[in-house]
Tab-separated table of C-alpha atoms and ligand atoms in Angstrom:
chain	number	residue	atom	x	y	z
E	1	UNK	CA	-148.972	-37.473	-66.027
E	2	UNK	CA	-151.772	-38.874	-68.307
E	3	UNK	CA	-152.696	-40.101	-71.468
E	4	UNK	CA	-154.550	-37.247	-73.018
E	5	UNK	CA	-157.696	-37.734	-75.380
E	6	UNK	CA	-156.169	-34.520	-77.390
E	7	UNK	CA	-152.232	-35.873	-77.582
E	8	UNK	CA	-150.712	-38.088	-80.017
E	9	UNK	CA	-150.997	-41.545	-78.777
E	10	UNK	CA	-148.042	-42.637	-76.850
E	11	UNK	CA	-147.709	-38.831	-75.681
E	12	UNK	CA	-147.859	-37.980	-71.983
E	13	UNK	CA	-149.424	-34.571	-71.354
E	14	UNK	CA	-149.346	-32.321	-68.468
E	15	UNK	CA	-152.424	-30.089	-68.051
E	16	UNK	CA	-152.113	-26.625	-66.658
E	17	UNK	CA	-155.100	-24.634	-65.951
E	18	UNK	CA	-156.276	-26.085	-69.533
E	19	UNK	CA	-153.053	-25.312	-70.980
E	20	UNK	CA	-151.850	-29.040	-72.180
E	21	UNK	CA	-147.771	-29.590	-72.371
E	22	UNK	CA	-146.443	-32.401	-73.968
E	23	UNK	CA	-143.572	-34.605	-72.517
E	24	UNK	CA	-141.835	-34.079	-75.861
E	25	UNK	CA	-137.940	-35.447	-75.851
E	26	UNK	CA	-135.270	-33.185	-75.967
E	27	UNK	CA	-133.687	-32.722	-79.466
E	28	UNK	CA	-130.293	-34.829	-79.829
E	29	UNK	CA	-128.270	-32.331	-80.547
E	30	UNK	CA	-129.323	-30.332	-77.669
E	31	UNK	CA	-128.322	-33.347	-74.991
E	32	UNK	CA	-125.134	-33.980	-77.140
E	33	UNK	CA	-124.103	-29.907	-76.937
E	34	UNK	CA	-125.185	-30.222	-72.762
E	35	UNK	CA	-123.414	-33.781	-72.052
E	36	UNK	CA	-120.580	-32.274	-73.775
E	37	UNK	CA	-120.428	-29.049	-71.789
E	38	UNK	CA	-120.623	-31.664	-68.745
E	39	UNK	CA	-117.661	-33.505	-69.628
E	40	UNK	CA	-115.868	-30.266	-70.703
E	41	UNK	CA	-116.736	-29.030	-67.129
E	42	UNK	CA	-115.289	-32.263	-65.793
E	43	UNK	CA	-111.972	-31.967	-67.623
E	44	UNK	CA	-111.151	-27.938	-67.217
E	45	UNK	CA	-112.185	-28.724	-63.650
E	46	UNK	CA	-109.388	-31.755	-63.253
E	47	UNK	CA	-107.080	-29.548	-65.369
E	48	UNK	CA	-107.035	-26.511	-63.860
E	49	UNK	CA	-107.849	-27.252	-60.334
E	50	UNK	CA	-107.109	-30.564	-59.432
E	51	UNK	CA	-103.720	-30.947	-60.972
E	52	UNK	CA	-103.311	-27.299	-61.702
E	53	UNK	CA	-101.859	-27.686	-64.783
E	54	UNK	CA	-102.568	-24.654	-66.848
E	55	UNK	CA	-102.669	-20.889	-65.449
E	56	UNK	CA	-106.479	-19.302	-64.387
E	57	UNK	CA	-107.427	-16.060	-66.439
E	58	UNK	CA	-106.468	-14.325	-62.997
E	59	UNK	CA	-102.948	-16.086	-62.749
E	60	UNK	CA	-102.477	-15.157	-66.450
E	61	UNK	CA	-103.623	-11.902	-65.678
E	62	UNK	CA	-101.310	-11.300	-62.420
E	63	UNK	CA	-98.529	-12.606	-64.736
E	64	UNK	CA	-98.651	-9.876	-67.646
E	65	UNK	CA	-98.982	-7.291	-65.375
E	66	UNK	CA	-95.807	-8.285	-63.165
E	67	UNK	CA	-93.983	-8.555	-66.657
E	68	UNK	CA	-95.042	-5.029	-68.255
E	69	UNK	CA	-93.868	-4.233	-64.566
E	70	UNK	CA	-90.378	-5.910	-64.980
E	71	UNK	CA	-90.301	-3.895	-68.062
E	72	UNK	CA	-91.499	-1.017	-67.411
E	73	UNK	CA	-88.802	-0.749	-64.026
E	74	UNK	CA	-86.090	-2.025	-66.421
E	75	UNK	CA	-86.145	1.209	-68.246
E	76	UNK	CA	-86.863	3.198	-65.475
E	77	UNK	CA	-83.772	1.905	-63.482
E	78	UNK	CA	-81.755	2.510	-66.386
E	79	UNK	CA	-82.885	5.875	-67.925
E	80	UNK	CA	-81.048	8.520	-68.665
E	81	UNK	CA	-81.108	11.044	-65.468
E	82	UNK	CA	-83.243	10.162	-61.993
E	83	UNK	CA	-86.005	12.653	-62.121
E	84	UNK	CA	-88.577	13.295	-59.411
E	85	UNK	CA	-91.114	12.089	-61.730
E	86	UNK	CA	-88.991	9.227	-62.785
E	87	UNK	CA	-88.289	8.190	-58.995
E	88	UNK	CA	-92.287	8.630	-58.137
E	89	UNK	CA	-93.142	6.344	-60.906
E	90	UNK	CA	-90.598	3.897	-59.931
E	91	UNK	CA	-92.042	4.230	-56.364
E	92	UNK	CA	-95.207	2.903	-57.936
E	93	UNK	CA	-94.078	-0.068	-59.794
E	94	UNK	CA	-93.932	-3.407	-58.136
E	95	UNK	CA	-90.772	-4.470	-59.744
E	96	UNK	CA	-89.129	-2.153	-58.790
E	97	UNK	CA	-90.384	-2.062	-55.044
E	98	UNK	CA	-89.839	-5.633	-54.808
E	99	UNK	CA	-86.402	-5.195	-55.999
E	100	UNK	CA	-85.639	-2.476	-53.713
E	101	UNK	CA	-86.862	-4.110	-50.518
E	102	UNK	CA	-84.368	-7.320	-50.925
E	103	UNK	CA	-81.497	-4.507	-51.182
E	104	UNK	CA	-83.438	-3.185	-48.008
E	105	UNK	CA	-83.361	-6.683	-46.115
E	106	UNK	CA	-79.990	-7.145	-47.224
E	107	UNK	CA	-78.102	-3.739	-47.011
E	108	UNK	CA	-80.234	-1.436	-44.522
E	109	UNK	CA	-82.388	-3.657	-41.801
E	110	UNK	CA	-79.365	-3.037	-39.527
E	111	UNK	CA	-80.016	0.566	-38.843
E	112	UNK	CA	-83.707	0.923	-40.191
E	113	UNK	CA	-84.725	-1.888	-39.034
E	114	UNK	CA	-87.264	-4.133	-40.371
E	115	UNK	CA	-89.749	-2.660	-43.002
E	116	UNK	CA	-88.160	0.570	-42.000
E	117	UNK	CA	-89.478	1.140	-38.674
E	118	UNK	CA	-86.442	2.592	-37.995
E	119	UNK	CA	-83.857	1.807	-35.397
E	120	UNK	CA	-79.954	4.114	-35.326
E	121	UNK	CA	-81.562	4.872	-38.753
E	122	UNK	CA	-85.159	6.938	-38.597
E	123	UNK	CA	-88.502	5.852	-38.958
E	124	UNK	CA	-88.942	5.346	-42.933
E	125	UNK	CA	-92.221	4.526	-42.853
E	126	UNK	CA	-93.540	8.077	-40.892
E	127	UNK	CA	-94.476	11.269	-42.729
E	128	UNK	CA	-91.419	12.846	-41.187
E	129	UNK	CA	-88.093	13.516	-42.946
E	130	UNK	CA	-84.612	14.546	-42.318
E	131	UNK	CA	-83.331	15.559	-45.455
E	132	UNK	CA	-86.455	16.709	-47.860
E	133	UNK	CA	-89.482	14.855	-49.117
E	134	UNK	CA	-88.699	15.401	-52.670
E	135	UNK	CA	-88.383	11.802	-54.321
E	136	UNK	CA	-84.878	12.930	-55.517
E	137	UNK	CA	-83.950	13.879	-51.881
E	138	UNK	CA	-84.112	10.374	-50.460
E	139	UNK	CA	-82.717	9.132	-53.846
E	140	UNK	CA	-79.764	11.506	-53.476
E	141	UNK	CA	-79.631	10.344	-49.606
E	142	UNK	CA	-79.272	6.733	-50.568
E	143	UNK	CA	-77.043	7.376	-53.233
E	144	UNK	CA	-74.461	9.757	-51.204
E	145	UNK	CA	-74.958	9.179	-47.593
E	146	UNK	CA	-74.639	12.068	-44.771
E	147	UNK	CA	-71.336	10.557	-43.372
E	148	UNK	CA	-71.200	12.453	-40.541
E	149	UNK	CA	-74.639	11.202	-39.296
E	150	UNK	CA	-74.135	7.750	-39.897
E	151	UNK	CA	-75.814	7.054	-42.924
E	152	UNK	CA	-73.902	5.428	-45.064
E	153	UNK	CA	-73.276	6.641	-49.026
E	154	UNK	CA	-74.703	3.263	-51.421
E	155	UNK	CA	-73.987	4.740	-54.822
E	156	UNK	CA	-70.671	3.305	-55.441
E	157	UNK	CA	-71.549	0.074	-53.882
E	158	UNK	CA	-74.877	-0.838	-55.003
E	159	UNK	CA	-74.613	1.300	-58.535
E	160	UNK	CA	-77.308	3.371	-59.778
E	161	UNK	CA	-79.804	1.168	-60.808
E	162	UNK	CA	-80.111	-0.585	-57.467
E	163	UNK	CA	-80.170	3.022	-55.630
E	164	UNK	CA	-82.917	3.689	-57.553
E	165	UNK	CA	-84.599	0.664	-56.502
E	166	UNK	CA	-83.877	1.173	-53.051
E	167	UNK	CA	-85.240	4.661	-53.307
E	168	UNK	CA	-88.625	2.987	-54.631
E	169	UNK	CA	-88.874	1.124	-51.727
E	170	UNK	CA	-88.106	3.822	-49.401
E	171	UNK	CA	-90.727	5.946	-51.147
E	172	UNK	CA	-93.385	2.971	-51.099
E	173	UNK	CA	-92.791	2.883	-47.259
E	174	UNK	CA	-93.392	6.361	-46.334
E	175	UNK	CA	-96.788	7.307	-44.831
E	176	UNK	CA	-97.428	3.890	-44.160
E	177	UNK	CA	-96.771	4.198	-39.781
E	178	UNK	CA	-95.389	0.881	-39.503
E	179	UNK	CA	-96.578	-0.289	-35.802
E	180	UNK	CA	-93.934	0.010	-33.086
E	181	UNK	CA	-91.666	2.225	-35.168
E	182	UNK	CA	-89.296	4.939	-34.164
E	183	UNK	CA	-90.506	8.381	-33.189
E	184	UNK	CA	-90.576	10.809	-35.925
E	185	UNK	CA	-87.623	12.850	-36.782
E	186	UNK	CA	-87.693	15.978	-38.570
E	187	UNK	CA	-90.390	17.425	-40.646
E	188	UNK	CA	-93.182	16.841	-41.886
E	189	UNK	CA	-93.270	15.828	-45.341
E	190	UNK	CA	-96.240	18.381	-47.318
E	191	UNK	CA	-96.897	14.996	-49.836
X	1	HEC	C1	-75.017	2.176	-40.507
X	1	HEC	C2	-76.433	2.493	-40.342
X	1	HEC	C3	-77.252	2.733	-41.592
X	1	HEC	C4	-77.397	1.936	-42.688
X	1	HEC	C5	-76.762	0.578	-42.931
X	1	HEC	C6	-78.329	2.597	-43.547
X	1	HEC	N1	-78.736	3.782	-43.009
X	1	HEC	FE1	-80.050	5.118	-43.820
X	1	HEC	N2	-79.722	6.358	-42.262
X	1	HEC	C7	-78.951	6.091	-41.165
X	1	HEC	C8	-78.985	7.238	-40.264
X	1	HEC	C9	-78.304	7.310	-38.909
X	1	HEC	C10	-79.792	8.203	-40.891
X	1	HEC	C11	-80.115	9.597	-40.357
X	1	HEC	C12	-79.029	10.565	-40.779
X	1	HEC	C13	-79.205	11.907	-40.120
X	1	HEC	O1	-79.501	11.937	-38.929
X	1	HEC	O2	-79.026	12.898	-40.835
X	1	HEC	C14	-80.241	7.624	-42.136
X	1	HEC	C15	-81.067	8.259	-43.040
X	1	HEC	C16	-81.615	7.665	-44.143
X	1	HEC	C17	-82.582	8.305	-45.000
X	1	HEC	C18	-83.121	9.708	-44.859
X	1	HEC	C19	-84.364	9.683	-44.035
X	1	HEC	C20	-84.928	11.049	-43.820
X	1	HEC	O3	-85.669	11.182	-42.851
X	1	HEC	O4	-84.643	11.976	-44.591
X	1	HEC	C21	-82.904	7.395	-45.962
X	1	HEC	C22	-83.896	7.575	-47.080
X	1	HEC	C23	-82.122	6.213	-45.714
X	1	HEC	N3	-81.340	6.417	-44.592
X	1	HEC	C24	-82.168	5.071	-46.471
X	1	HEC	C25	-81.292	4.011	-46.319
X	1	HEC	C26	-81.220	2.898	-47.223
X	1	HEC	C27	-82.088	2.704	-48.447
X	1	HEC	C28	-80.246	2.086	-46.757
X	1	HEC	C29	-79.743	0.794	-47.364
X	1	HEC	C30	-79.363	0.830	-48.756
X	1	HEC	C31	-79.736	2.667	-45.553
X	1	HEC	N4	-80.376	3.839	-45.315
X	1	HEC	C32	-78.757	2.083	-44.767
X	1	HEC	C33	-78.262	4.934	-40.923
X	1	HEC	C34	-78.095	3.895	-41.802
């Protein structure tokens, strides 16, 4: 940096293959606007991160979706009749899966073991079923049990919402060849 014969006294100049910059100051607002966006840095970081006080856009995010979920499962487990398309929708919904695995954990882990992997009970989590692969088929296996084979009927005892729930669950599992699970029993299921 030099005092330039061309520059307004007092200027610095920087000369650039004869291209002459001045060492003008930057305009007040512009430091004001960039000091604040500093500070505002400063604060959103200690808000959101170091005491994590408010929710991130993907927190906030996560949250609306698990509600519309809640929702959406809250009519499904308690419209009118339990459809195929009803149950496969249900099967899809978080709320409802999440629901339907603490039934799991609480009602059916002694026979299907953990996750479903399938113990006196079969393999859940195989392509292969016993009694069909339509979504009503396992809904109507949960709800009234084969007796005779040892699986137990829930309707009466968990009510219909909650069988549907559990059938969610069930459907969520299947396909997904949990390690170490049971051999496969029956068919295949086509879906
Ligand atoms: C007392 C043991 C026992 C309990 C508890 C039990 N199950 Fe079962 N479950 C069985 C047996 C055994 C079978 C196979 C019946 C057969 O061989 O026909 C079966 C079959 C099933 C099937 C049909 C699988 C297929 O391949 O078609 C589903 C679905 C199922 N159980 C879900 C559940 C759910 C959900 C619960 C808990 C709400 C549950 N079971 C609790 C023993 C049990």
């Amino acid at each position: 940096m030099k005092e330039h014969p061309d520059a307004p006294p007092g200027q610095n100049v920087h000369e650039y293959d004869g291209i002459l910059e001045y060492d003008n100051m930057l305009p007040r607002w512009w430091l004001t606007t960039f000091f604040l966006c500093i500070s505002f840095a400063g604060g959103y970081w200690i808000y959101y991160h170091t005491f994590d006080k408010g929710l991130l856009p993907s927190e906030e995010y996560a949250e609306v979706v698990a509600e519309r979920d809640a929702k959406a499962a809250a009519e499904m487990l308690a419209a009118g009749e339990a459809t195929d398309e009803l149950l496969l929708a249900l099967s899809k919904n978080q709320a409802s899966i999440n629901q339907g695995k603490e039934l799991f954990v609480t009602n059916c882990v002694t026979c299907h073991a953990e996750g479903g992997k399938g113990a006196t009970g079969p393999n859940l989590t195989d392509n292969f079923v016993l009694h069909g692969a339509k979504p009503t088929d396992t809904y109507n296996t949960i709800k009234n049990g084969f007796l005779a084979k040892q699986m137990p009927a829930w309707g009466k005892q968990l009510g219909e919402g909650k069988v549907r729930a559990a059938t969610a669950y069930v459907l969520s599992l299947r396909g997904s060849n949990v390690a170490g699970g049971k051999e496969p029993q029956g068919e295949a299921a086509s879906q």
